[in-house]
Coordinates of C-alpha atoms in Angstrom, one line a residue:
X1 CA 0.0 0.4 -0.7
X2 CA 3.0 2.0 1.0
X3 CA 5.2 1.5 -2.5
X4 CA 1.1 2.3 -4.6
X5 CA 0.7 5.2 -2.2
X6 CA 4.2 6.9 -3.5
X7 CA 4.0 6.0 -7.3
X8 CA 0.3 7.5 -7.1
X9 CA 1.9 10.6 -5.5
X10 CA 4.6 10.3 -7.6
X11 CA 2.3 10.7 -10.9
X12 CA 0.1 13.8 -9.3
X13 CA 3.0 15.2 -9.0
X14 CA 5.0 15.1 -12.9
X15 CA 1.6 15.8 -13.8
X16 CA 1.5 19.5 -11.8
X17 CA 4.8 20.3 -13.5
X18 CA 4.2 19.2 -16.3
X19 CA 1.0 20.9 -16.8
X20 CA 2.0 24.3 -18.6
X21 CA 1.5 28.0 -16.8
X22 CA 0.2 30.9 -19.7
X23 CA 0.4 34.9 -18.4
X24 CA -3.3 37.0 -20.4
X25 CA -3.1 40.5 -19.9
X26 CA -7.5 39.9 -19.4
X27 CA -10.2 36.2 -19.1
X28 CA -14.4 36.6 -19.6
X29 CA -15.8 34.3 -18.0
X30 CA -19.3 32.9 -18.0
X31 CA -20.6 30.7 -15.5
X32 CA -23.7 29.5 -16.4
X33 CA -27.3 26.8 -14.6
X34 CA -30.0 26.7 -13.1
X35 CA -31.9 29.4 -11.0
X36 CA -30.9 27.0 -8.8
X37 CA -27.2 25.9 -9.0
X38 CA -26.0 29.0 -7.7
X39 CA -24.6 30.5 -9.7
X40 CA -25.3 34.2 -8.3
X41 CA -23.6 32.9 -5.0
X42 CA -20.0 30.8 -7.3
X43 CA -20.1 34.2 -9.8
X44 CA -20.1 36.3 -6.5
X45 CA -17.0 34.3 -4.9
X46 CA -14.5 34.2 -7.9
X47 CA -15.8 38.0 -7.7
X48 CA -14.1 38.8 -5.0
X49 CA -11.0 36.9 -4.6
X50 CA -9.8 38.9 -7.7
X51 CA -11.3 41.1 -6.2
X52 CA -8.9 40.3 -3.5
X53 CA -5.8 39.9 -5.8
X54 CA -5.8 43.6 -6.8
X55 CA -7.6 42.5 -11.0
X56 CA -9.3 45.8 -12.4
X57 CA -13.2 43.4 -12.6
X58 CA -16.4 44.9 -13.9
X59 CA -19.1 41.7 -13.5
X60 CA -23.4 40.7 -15.6
X61 CA -25.6 39.2 -12.7
X62 CA -27.9 37.4 -15.3
X63 CA -31.2 36.8 -13.4
X64 CA -34.2 35.1 -14.7
X65 CA -37.4 36.9 -14.8
X66 CA -39.3 33.7 -13.4
X67 CA -39.6 33.8 -9.9
X68 CA -38.7 30.1 -9.9
X69 CA -38.8 28.3 -13.6
X70 CA -39.1 25.2 -14.4
X71 CA -35.8 23.1 -13.4
X72 CA -33.6 22.4 -16.6
X73 CA -35.7 25.0 -18.6
X74 CA -34.5 27.5 -20.8
X75 CA -36.7 30.2 -19.1
X76 CA -34.7 29.5 -15.5
X77 CA -31.1 30.1 -16.9
X78 CA -28.9 32.0 -14.1
X79 CA -25.8 32.9 -15.3
X80 CA -23.2 35.4 -14.1
X81 CA -20.3 36.8 -16.4
X82 CA -17.0 38.5 -15.3
X83 CA -14.3 40.1 -17.3
X84 CA -10.8 40.4 -15.0
X85 CA -7.4 42.1 -16.5
X86 CA -3.9 43.0 -15.1
X87 CA -5.3 46.7 -16.6
X88 CA -7.5 49.1 -16.7
X89 CA -10.4 48.4 -17.9
X90 CA -15.0 49.0 -18.2
X91 CA -17.4 46.5 -19.1
X92 CA -18.3 43.0 -18.6
X93 CA -17.1 41.9 -21.3
X94 CA -18.9 41.5 -25.5
X95 CA -18.4 37.8 -24.8
X96 CA -17.0 35.2 -22.9
X97 CA -14.2 34.0 -22.7
X98 CA -15.0 30.7 -20.7
X99 CA -18.3 29.7 -20.8
X100 CA -19.2 26.5 -17.5
X101 CA -22.4 24.6 -18.3
X102 CA -24.0 23.0 -15.2
X103 CA -26.8 21.6 -17.6
X104 CA -27.9 21.1 -21.2
X105 CA -30.4 24.3 -20.4
X106 CA -27.0 26.5 -19.9
X107 CA -25.5 25.4 -22.6
X108 CA -27.9 26.1 -24.9
X109 CA -29.0 29.6 -24.3
X110 CA -25.6 30.9 -23.6
X111 CA -23.3 28.9 -26.5
X112 CA -25.0 31.9 -29.0
X113 CA -22.6 34.5 -27.3
X114 CA -19.2 31.9 -27.8
X115 CA -16.5 32.9 -30.2
X116 CA -14.8 30.4 -31.8
X117 CA -12.0 29.0 -29.6
X118 CA -13.8 29.0 -26.0
X119 CA -13.3 27.1 -23.3
X120 CA -16.7 25.0 -22.1
X121 CA -16.2 23.6 -19.2
X122 CA -19.2 21.5 -18.9
X123 CA -21.5 18.9 -15.7
X124 CA -21.8 15.7 -18.0
X125 CA -23.9 14.6 -15.8
X126 CA -27.2 16.6 -16.6
X127 CA -27.2 15.5 -19.5
X128 CA -29.3 12.9 -19.5
X129 CA -31.9 12.2 -22.6
X130 CA -34.6 14.2 -20.9
X131 CA -32.5 16.9 -19.9
X132 CA -31.7 17.5 -23.3
X133 CA -35.6 16.5 -24.8
X134 CA -36.2 19.1 -22.2
X135 CA -34.8 22.3 -24.4
X136 CA -35.0 20.8 -28.0
X137 CA -31.6 19.1 -28.1
X138 CA -32.4 15.2 -30.4
X139 CA -28.9 14.7 -29.7
X140 CA -26.4 15.1 -26.9
X141 CA -24.1 17.9 -27.8
X142 CA -21.2 16.9 -26.5
X143 CA -21.0 13.8 -28.8
X144 CA -22.7 15.2 -32.5
X145 CA -19.5 17.3 -33.0
X146 CA -22.0 20.9 -32.5
X147 CA -19.8 22.0 -30.2
X148 CA -16.5 21.6 -32.5
X149 CA -15.5 24.6 -32.9
X150 CA -14.7 25.2 -28.7
X151 CA -12.7 23.4 -26.5
X152 CA -14.5 21.6 -24.3
X153 CA -13.6 19.6 -21.3
X154 CA -16.7 16.9 -20.1
X155 CA -16.8 17.2 -16.2
X156 CA -18.8 15.4 -14.0
X157 CA -19.1 17.3 -11.4
X158 CA -21.9 15.9 -9.9
X159 CA -20.2 12.6 -9.7
X160 CA -17.9 13.9 -8.7
X161 CA -18.9 16.4 -5.6
X162 CA -20.9 13.0 -4.3
X163 CA -17.9 11.2 -4.5
X164 CA -16.0 14.3 -2.4
X165 CA -18.5 14.4 0.3
X166 CA -19.3 10.5 0.2
X167 CA -18.2 10.9 4.0
X168 CA -19.4 13.9 4.7
X169 CA -23.4 12.2 6.7
X170 CA -25.2 14.0 4.0
X171 CA -28.0 13.2 2.0
X172 CA -26.6 12.5 -1.4
X173 CA -30.1 15.6 -1.8
X174 CA -28.0 18.0 -0.1
X175 CA -24.4 16.8 -1.2
X176 CA -24.8 17.2 -4.6
X177 CA -25.8 21.3 -4.1
X178 CA -22.8 21.1 -3.8
X179 CA -21.0 20.9 -7.6
X180 CA -21.6 24.6 -7.3
X181 CA -17.9 25.2 -4.8
X182 CA -16.9 22.5 -7.0
X183 CA -16.7 24.2 -9.9
X184 CA -14.9 27.2 -8.6
X185 CA -12.8 25.5 -6.9
X186 CA -11.8 24.3 -10.0
X187 CA -12.5 27.2 -11.9
X188 CA -9.4 29.1 -9.0
X189 CA -7.1 26.1 -10.5
X190 CA -7.5 27.4 -12.7
X191 CA -6.1 31.1 -13.2
X192 CA -4.9 31.0 -9.6
X193 CA -7.6 32.2 -7.1
X194 CA -6.9 32.4 -3.9
X195 CA -8.7 30.2 -2.0
X196 CA -8.8 31.2 1.9
X197 CA -10.9 33.6 1.8
X198 CA -13.7 31.7 0.1
X199 CA -13.2 29.2 3.2
X200 CA -13.8 31.5 5.0
X201 CA -16.9 33.0 3.7
X202 CA -18.3 29.2 3.3
X203 CA -18.0 28.3 6.9
X204 CA -19.3 32.0 7.9
X205 CA -22.1 31.7 6.1
X206 CA -23.1 28.5 7.5
X207 CA -21.9 28.1 11.1
X208 CA -25.6 27.8 12.1
X209 CA -24.8 23.6 10.1
X210 CA -21.5 23.1 10.1
X211 CA -21.5 19.8 8.7
X212 CA -23.0 22.3 5.0
X213 CA -20.4 24.0 5.8
X214 CA -17.0 21.9 5.8
X215 CA -19.3 19.3 3.2
X216 CA -19.1 23.0 0.5
X217 CA -15.5 23.9 1.8
X218 CA -14.2 19.8 1.1
X219 CA -15.8 20.3 -2.4
X220 CA -14.2 23.4 -3.4
X221 CA -11.5 22.4 -2.4
X222 CA -11.9 18.8 -3.9
X223 CA -12.4 21.3 -7.6
X224 CA -9.2 22.5 -7.2
X225 CA -7.2 19.5 -6.6
X226 CA -9.2 18.1 -9.8
X227 CA -7.8 21.1 -12.0
X228 CA -4.6 20.2 -10.0
X229 CA -3.9 15.9 -10.9
X230 CA -6.2 15.8 -14.5
X231 CA -4.8 15.5 -17.9
X232 CA -7.5 17.5 -19.3
X233 CA -6.5 20.5 -18.0
X234 CA -3.9 21.2 -18.9
X235 CA -3.2 24.6 -18.9
X236 CA -3.2 27.3 -16.2
X237 CA -3.3 31.0 -16.3
X238 CA -2.0 33.8 -14.7
X239 CA -3.2 37.7 -14.4
X240 CA -0.8 40.5 -13.3
X241 CA -3.2 42.6 -10.5
X242 CA -4.2 46.1 -11.8
X243 CA -1.5 47.7 -10.5
X244 CA -1.1 51.2 -12.3
X245 CA -5.1 51.6 -12.6
X246 CA -5.4 52.1 -9.5
X247 CA -5.0 55.9 -7.6
X248 CA -3.0 55.0 -4.2
X249 CA -6.3 53.7 -1.0
X250 CA -8.0 51.7 0.4
X251 CA -9.8 49.3 -2.6
X252 CA -13.4 46.7 -1.6
X253 CA -15.8 45.4 -4.6
X254 CA -18.9 46.2 -4.4
X255 CA -22.3 46.9 -6.6
X256 CA -24.4 49.3 -7.2
X257 CA -27.3 49.4 -5.4
X258 CA -24.4 49.3 -2.1
X259 CA -22.6 51.5 -3.1
X260 CA -26.3 53.9 -3.3
X261 CA -26.9 52.6 0.0
X262 CA -23.2 53.9 1.8
X263 CA -23.9 56.9 -0.9
X264 CA -27.1 57.5 1.5
X265 CA -25.3 56.9 4.4
X266 CA -22.3 59.0 4.2
X267 CA -25.0 61.9 3.8
X268 CA -26.5 61.8 5.8
X269 CA -23.3 61.9 8.3
X270 CA -22.8 64.8 5.7
X271 CA -25.6 66.7 6.6
X272 CA -26.0 65.4 10.0
X273 CA -29.6 64.9 9.4
X274 CA -31.0 60.7 10.6
X275 CA -32.1 58.3 7.7
X276 CA -35.5 57.3 6.8
X277 CA -35.8 54.7 3.9
X278 CA -39.8 54.7 3.2
X279 CA -40.1 51.4 0.7
X280 CA -42.1 48.7 -0.9
X281 CA -40.0 45.9 -2.0
X282 CA -39.7 46.0 -5.8
X283 CA -37.2 44.3 -8.8
X284 CA -33.5 45.4 -8.3
X285 CA -34.3 48.4 -5.7
X286 CA -34.4 45.5 -2.9
X287 CA -30.9 45.0 -2.3
X288 CA -31.7 49.3 -0.8
X289 CA -34.3 48.2 1.9
X290 CA -32.4 45.1 3.1
X291 CA -29.5 46.4 3.4
X292 CA -29.7 50.1 4.8
X293 CA -32.2 48.0 8.0
X294 CA -29.0 47.0 9.0
X295 CA -26.9 50.2 9.9
X296 CA -30.0 51.4 12.8
X297 CA -26.4 52.3 14.1
X298 CA -26.0 55.6 11.5
X299 CA -29.4 56.7 13.4
X300 CA -30.8 55.6 9.8
X301 CA -34.5 54.3 10.4
X302 CA -36.3 52.0 7.6
X303 CA -39.7 51.7 7.2
X304 CA -41.5 48.1 4.4
X305 CA -44.1 49.7 3.9
X306 CA -48.1 47.7 2.2
X307 CA -47.4 49.1 -0.4
X308 CA -45.1 52.2 -2.8
X309 CA -47.7 55.1 -1.7
X310 CA -47.4 54.5 1.6
X311 CA -43.8 54.1 0.8
X312 CA -43.7 57.3 -0.4
X313 CA -45.9 58.8 2.1
X314 CA -44.0 58.2 5.1
X315 CA -41.1 59.7 3.6
X316 CA -42.3 63.0 2.7
X317 CA -44.1 62.7 6.3
X318 CA -39.9 62.3 7.2
X319 CA -39.0 65.6 5.3
X320 CA -41.2 67.0 6.9
X321 CA -40.1 65.7 9.9
X322 CA -36.5 67.0 9.6
X323 CA -35.1 63.3 7.8
X324 CA -32.6 63.1 4.9
X325 CA -35.6 61.6 3.6
X326 CA -35.6 58.6 0.8
X327 CA -37.8 56.3 -1.1
X328 CA -36.7 53.7 -3.5
X329 CA -38.4 51.9 -6.2
X330 CA -38.8 50.7 -9.9
X331 CA -40.4 51.9 -12.8
X332 CA -43.8 50.1 -12.0
X333 CA -43.4 52.0 -9.1
X334 CA -42.3 55.5 -10.0
X335 CA -45.6 55.7 -11.5
X336 CA -47.8 55.1 -8.8
X337 CA -46.0 57.2 -6.3
X338 CA -45.9 60.0 -9.2
X339 CA -48.9 61.7 -7.5
X340 CA -46.4 62.2 -3.4
X341 CA -43.9 63.6 -6.7
X342 CA -46.3 66.0 -6.6
X343 CA -47.2 66.8 -3.5
X344 CA -43.5 66.6 -2.6
X345 CA -42.7 69.6 -5.7
X346 CA -45.7 71.8 -4.4
X347 CA -44.6 71.0 -0.4
X348 CA -40.8 71.7 -1.6
X349 CA -39.2 69.5 1.4
X350 CA -35.8 67.8 0.1
X351 CA -36.7 63.5 -1.3
X352 CA -34.9 61.5 -2.6
X353 CA -36.9 59.2 -4.9
X354 CA -34.6 56.7 -5.7
X355 CA -35.5 54.3 -9.5
X356 CA -33.4 51.7 -10.4
X357 CA -35.3 50.9 -14.3
X358 CA -36.0 47.8 -15.7
X359 CA -37.1 47.0 -18.6
X360 CA -41.2 47.9 -19.4
X361 CA -43.9 48.5 -20.0
X362 CA -46.0 47.7 -16.8
X363 CA -43.9 44.1 -14.8
X364 CA -41.7 43.9 -18.0
X365 CA -38.9 42.4 -17.4
X366 CA -37.8 42.8 -13.2
X367 CA -34.7 41.1 -13.7
X368 CA -33.5 42.6 -16.2
X369 CA -32.1 46.2 -17.3
X370 CA -33.0 49.5 -19.7
X371 CA -32.7 53.2 -19.3
X372 CA -36.3 53.6 -20.6
X373 CA -38.2 55.8 -17.1
X374 CA -36.5 59.0 -17.8
X375 CA -38.9 60.6 -19.6
X376 CA -41.2 59.5 -16.7
X377 CA -39.0 60.9 -14.4
X378 CA -38.1 64.2 -16.8
X379 CA -42.3 65.5 -16.4
X380 CA -43.9 62.2 -15.0
X381 CA -46.9 63.9 -13.1
X382 CA -49.3 66.3 -13.8
X383 CA -49.4 70.1 -13.4
X384 CA -45.8 71.8 -13.5
X385 CA -44.3 69.5 -11.1
X386 CA -40.0 70.3 -12.2
X387 CA -37.3 67.5 -11.1
X388 CA -34.0 68.1 -11.0
X389 CA -32.4 64.5 -12.1
X390 CA -29.1 63.0 -11.1
X391 CA -27.8 59.2 -13.1
X392 CA -23.8 57.8 -12.2
X393 CA -22.2 55.9 -14.5
X394 CA -20.6 53.3 -13.4
X395 CA -21.2 50.7 -9.8
X396 CA -18.7 52.8 -7.8
X397 CA -20.3 56.4 -9.0
X398 CA -23.6 55.2 -8.0
X399 CA -22.0 57.2 -3.9
X400 CA -20.7 59.6 -5.2
X401 CA -24.7 60.7 -6.9
X402 CA -26.2 60.2 -3.9
X403 CA -24.1 62.6 -2.5
X404 CA -25.2 64.7 -5.0
X405 CA -28.5 63.6 -4.9
X406 CA -28.1 64.9 -1.2
X407 CA -27.1 68.0 -2.5
X408 CA -29.4 69.1 -4.1
X409 CA -32.4 68.5 -2.6
X410 CA -30.8 69.7 0.8
X411 CA -29.9 73.1 -0.6
X412 CA -32.9 73.9 -3.0
X413 CA -36.1 71.8 -1.6
X414 CA -36.8 69.7 -3.9
X415 CA -37.9 66.0 -4.7
X416 CA -35.2 64.5 -6.3
X417 CA -35.1 61.7 -9.1
X418 CA -31.7 59.6 -8.5
X419 CA -31.7 57.6 -12.0
X420 CA -29.0 54.4 -11.8
X421 CA -30.4 51.5 -13.6
X422 CA -30.6 46.7 -12.7
X423 CA -27.6 46.3 -15.1
X424 CA -25.4 49.2 -12.3
X425 CA -26.8 47.7 -9.1
X426 CA -26.3 44.3 -9.4
X427 CA -22.5 44.7 -11.7
X428 CA -20.1 45.3 -9.4
X429 CA -15.9 46.7 -10.1
X430 CA -12.9 47.7 -7.0
X431 CA -13.8 51.0 -5.7
X432 CA -10.8 53.3 -3.6
X433 CA -13.3 53.6 -0.1
X434 CA -13.2 57.5 -0.2
X435 CA -11.8 59.2 2.7
X436 CA -14.2 61.6 5.0
X437 CA -12.6 64.7 4.5
X438 CA -13.2 64.2 1.0
X439 CA -16.5 63.8 1.4
X440 CA -19.6 67.0 1.4
X441 CA -20.2 69.7 3.7
X442 CA -24.6 68.8 2.9
X443 CA -25.3 70.7 6.7
X444 CA -28.8 72.8 6.4
X445 CA -30.0 75.8 8.4
X446 CA -34.1 75.1 9.9
X447 CA -35.7 77.6 10.6
X448 CA -36.3 79.2 13.6
X449 CA -38.2 82.1 14.4
X450 CA -40.1 84.1 13.0
X451 CA -38.3 85.9 8.6
X452 CA -40.7 88.4 7.5
X453 CA -41.1 92.2 8.5
X454 CA -44.8 93.5 8.5
X455 CA -46.6 96.5 7.1
X456 CA -47.4 97.7 11.0
X457 CA -43.4 96.2 12.0
X458 CA -44.7 92.5 14.2
X459 CA -42.2 90.0 12.8
X460 CA -43.6 86.8 11.1
X461 CA -42.6 83.8 9.6
X462 CA -43.3 83.1 6.1
X463 CA -43.0 79.0 5.3
X464 CA -42.6 80.1 1.2
X465 CA -39.9 83.5 1.5
X466 CA -37.2 82.1 -0.7
X467 CA -33.1 82.3 -0.1
X468 CA -32.9 85.1 -2.7
X469 CA -30.2 82.6 -4.0
X470 CA -31.0 78.6 -4.3
X471 CA -34.6 80.4 -4.9
X472 CA -35.6 77.5 -1.7
X473 CA -38.4 77.8 0.7
X474 CA -37.4 77.8 4.6
X475 CA -37.5 73.5 6.2
X476 CA -39.1 74.3 9.7
X477 CA -39.4 71.5 11.4
X478 CA -43.2 70.7 13.1
X479 CA -42.6 71.8 16.9
X480 CA -40.8 74.9 16.4
X481 CA -42.8 77.4 17.8
X482 CA -43.8 80.1 15.7
X483 CA -43.2 78.3 12.9
X484 CA -46.5 76.0 12.1
X485 CA -47.3 77.1 8.9
X486 CA -50.3 74.9 6.4
X487 CA -49.1 72.0 4.4
X488 CA -50.7 70.6 2.0
X489 CA -51.3 69.4 -2.1
X490 CA -53.4 73.3 -3.0
X491 CA -51.2 75.2 -4.2
X492 CA -50.2 78.5 -2.0
X493 CA -49.3 82.1 -1.4
X494 CA -46.3 83.1 -2.7
X495 CA -43.9 84.2 0.5
X496 CA -47.5 82.8 3.1
X497 CA -48.5 80.3 2.1
X498 CA -51.3 80.0 2.2
X499 CA -54.5 79.1 0.2
X500 CA -54.6 80.5 -2.8
X501 CA -57.2 80.5 -5.4
X502 CA -55.5 83.4 -6.8
X503 CA -54.3 82.7 -11.5
X504 CA -51.8 85.5 -10.8
X505 CA -50.3 83.3 -7.8
X506 CA -50.3 80.5 -8.9
X507 CA -48.5 81.9 -12.6
X508 CA -46.0 83.4 -10.6
X509 CA -45.5 80.2 -8.7
X510 CA -45.2 77.4 -11.3
X511 CA -43.0 80.1 -12.6
X512 CA -40.1 80.2 -9.5
X513 CA -40.8 76.5 -9.2
X514 CA -39.8 76.1 -12.5
X515 CA -36.8 78.6 -12.6
X516 CA -35.1 77.0 -9.0
X517 CA -34.7 74.0 -10.1
X518 CA -33.6 75.6 -14.1
X519 CA -30.4 77.4 -11.0
X520 CA -29.3 74.3 -9.6
X521 CA -25.4 74.9 -10.0
X522 CA -24.3 71.5 -11.6
X523 CA -20.3 71.2 -13.1
X524 CA -20.1 71.2 -16.5
X525 CA -20.1 68.8 -18.7
X526 CA -16.8 66.7 -19.5
X527 CA -15.9 66.9 -23.1
X528 CA -12.5 64.0 -23.9
X529 CA -12.1 65.1 -27.3
X530 CA -7.7 63.9 -27.1
X531 CA -7.1 65.9 -30.7
X532 CA -9.0 68.9 -30.2
X533 CA -10.6 67.7 -32.9
X534 CA -12.9 65.0 -33.3
X535 CA -16.5 66.1 -35.4
X536 CA -17.8 63.2 -34.0
X537 CA -19.3 63.7 -29.9
X538 CA -20.6 60.6 -28.5
X539 CA -23.1 61.4 -25.8
X540 CA -24.0 59.2 -22.8
X541 CA -25.9 59.3 -19.6
X542 CA -26.2 56.5 -16.6
X543 CA -24.9 53.0 -17.0
X544 CA -23.6 53.6 -20.8
X545 CA -20.6 54.8 -19.4
X546 CA -18.5 51.3 -19.5
X547 CA -19.6 50.7 -23.2
X548 CA -19.7 54.0 -24.8
X549 CA -16.2 54.6 -23.3
X550 CA -14.2 50.8 -24.4
X551 CA -15.9 51.8 -27.5
X552 CA -13.9 55.1 -27.6
X553 CA -10.6 53.4 -26.7
X554 CA -11.0 51.4 -29.4
X555 CA -11.3 53.8 -32.5
X556 CA -8.8 56.2 -30.8
X557 CA -6.9 52.9 -30.7
X558 CA -7.1 52.0 -35.0
X559 CA -6.6 55.9 -35.3
X560 CA -10.0 57.4 -35.0
X561 CA -10.0 60.7 -34.0
X562 CA -14.1 61.3 -31.6
X563 CA -15.6 62.7 -29.2
X564 CA -16.7 61.3 -25.6
X565 CA -18.8 63.4 -22.7
X566 CA -21.5 61.9 -19.8
X567 CA -24.4 63.0 -18.4
X568 CA -24.4 62.9 -14.5
X569 CA -26.8 65.6 -14.8
X570 CA -30.3 65.1 -16.7
X571 CA -32.1 68.5 -15.5
X572 CA -30.9 70.3 -15.5
X573 CA -28.2 70.2 -18.0
X574 CA -25.4 71.8 -17.3
X575 CA -24.2 75.2 -18.8
X576 CA -22.6 74.7 -20.9
X577 CA -24.1 70.9 -22.4
X578 CA -25.5 74.3 -25.6
X579 CA -21.4 75.0 -26.4
X580 CA -20.4 71.1 -26.1
X581 CA -23.1 70.3 -28.7
X582 CA -22.5 72.6 -31.1
X583 CA -19.0 71.7 -31.6
X584 CA -19.5 69.2 -33.1
X585 CA -20.6 68.0 -36.5
X586 CA -22.8 64.8 -35.7
X587 CA -24.5 63.7 -32.0
X588 CA -24.4 60.0 -31.4
X589 CA -26.6 59.8 -28.1
X590 CA -26.6 55.6 -27.2
X591 CA -29.3 54.9 -24.8
X592 CA -30.7 51.8 -23.7
X593 CA -34.7 52.9 -25.1
X594 CA -35.8 53.8 -27.8
X595 CA -33.4 57.8 -27.6
X596 CA -35.5 59.3 -24.9
X597 CA -32.5 61.7 -24.0
X598 CA -31.5 62.3 -27.7
X599 CA -35.4 63.8 -27.5
X600 CA -34.8 66.5 -24.7
X601 CA -31.7 67.5 -26.7
X602 CA -33.0 68.3 -30.1
X603 CA -36.4 69.7 -27.7
X604 CA -33.9 72.3 -25.5
X605 CA -31.1 72.8 -28.3
X606 CA -32.3 71.8 -32.0
X607 CA -29.5 70.0 -32.8
X608 CA -29.5 66.6 -34.4
X609 CA -28.9 63.9 -32.5
X610 CA -28.3 60.4 -33.7
X611 CA -30.2 57.3 -31.5
X612 CA -28.2 54.3 -31.0
X613 CA -30.3 52.5 -29.2
X614 CA -31.2 48.9 -27.6
X615 CA -34.1 48.0 -25.9
X616 CA -32.9 43.8 -25.4
X617 CA -32.0 43.4 -20.4
X618 CA -28.7 43.8 -21.9
X619 CA -26.7 46.0 -21.4
X620 CA -24.4 47.5 -24.8
X621 CA -21.4 45.4 -26.5
X622 CA -18.6 47.4 -27.0
X623 CA -17.7 46.5 -30.8
X624 CA -21.5 47.2 -31.4
X625 CA -20.9 50.7 -30.3
X626 CA -17.6 50.8 -32.1
X627 CA -19.2 49.4 -35.1
X628 CA -21.9 52.1 -35.1
X629 CA -19.8 55.0 -34.3
X630 CA -17.2 53.9 -36.9
X631 CA -20.0 54.7 -39.7
X632 CA -20.7 57.7 -38.4
X633 CA -16.9 58.9 -38.5
X634 CA -16.7 57.9 -42.2
X635 CA -19.9 58.7 -43.1

């Protein structure tokens, strides 16, 4: 037995010594399987280890729209795509270099995205006749030659996992669930990812069931060892840390919804105000409610209301009471909240409306991304009810955008829309944690006494007497002696705040509320035009930043001249935007809608903005945009 063990060890050592290690600059990996296969957890753990290693990265989780689609069907496929590199990157990648397919449905759903030569790791145990028939395979794609264009690695993931856990004491069904950790271990070996923090994570996650925790750790290690010893995987890959891509600082991997949550907490601290969230759960915004509910130690109060209308009503009440008030939702919820948003415009109280956009109309595509709520945010209320709009560009930028939205709401006493989307909300990237001294001072002064002298010399409090710079009305906390005033949706008299049906007063109040929004101070639109003589400008907003910037980089690397600008402030527009648009012969506006920003630009600036749009529920691909821009340059 000793001689046999020695021989086996020597053979394994020979395999290890013979295996080639190749260096790569970048790679795109996609994990795909049934919605119960743990693909999101697998991708998240691989991402966390990659971030800890120091690579730049970008992710694209893709969830099935069905709450629980039938197992093994195409609608039930869940995937997680990760692009990581030794340099600065901006997108989760146009196409995966590696696909891990846990069943026939995952293979069939994702095969059209694969380029020739891509690696495909397939769980052969799931390729039964019944499972293949369920997705329309008449014969096994592993045997009929249809995968000849790819480097296929058939791996019996389920069998190997069960073998690794045969002494765990778990029932077969429970042991099978760990196959995603086997796959994670194998990919961790292939790409030299750290393993320690994943093992620690698994023990924390399953702390209440140590048997399950150790089984997942064992499966993870077995996958790593399989890669190390099997002859089917003759090559592993190294991708160096992206040291030059990151300025000095402390970094962490962060998703858009988490960054936005932290930005709201930071804003409340910088404003020295309690944070109040009135919300109703809705995909893909619910994570913000979940996260903020964990931070009562920072003075955060979260209220999960019975519906969208109650959620924003409670938030507006909190704003009246002196809190930094927030409501979170997606497009269908904005529709329900529209009357109360109009009330907030009339009352002129600070309120953040966080809209994590998704595919519509109506219930639409709950788990997919879109940018189609811009006109709803701009005009989706009765009467003249202008509301500022701020849009983050990347997952990490959601933090900064939350601070900016809070600045505008507090300084100008107005509701503010913060337009993120599902791509940003669920995607992630490395994020430098800012130092406290870098955060803006958002403190405001509440009204404490009379602010107006009447004709007879009497001092009074006028709730609609305005700051001459911002046109903001005073913010009077209920219960402050002498500052009692009327609220409600009926039009107010200028200054006094009394109910008024006077036509001239209504005209004045409507124009004043619009003027307040128009004079909000926002930074100029940045323009990236290295040569200064480009004829084409690509103008984006929100989450198109990554694909647009990647496309522009490709064109410039090929010697083309193209300028780029990206808008954070959509209402009001930056003061220099007219001059920027006038500088270029062609303006291309890529949007994940049917041209909503382009419509606003045409109306406001009389510029022939050309739309390039898609509403597939997925972000743009960089190569796709580069082709469009090249045609515009050559045209």
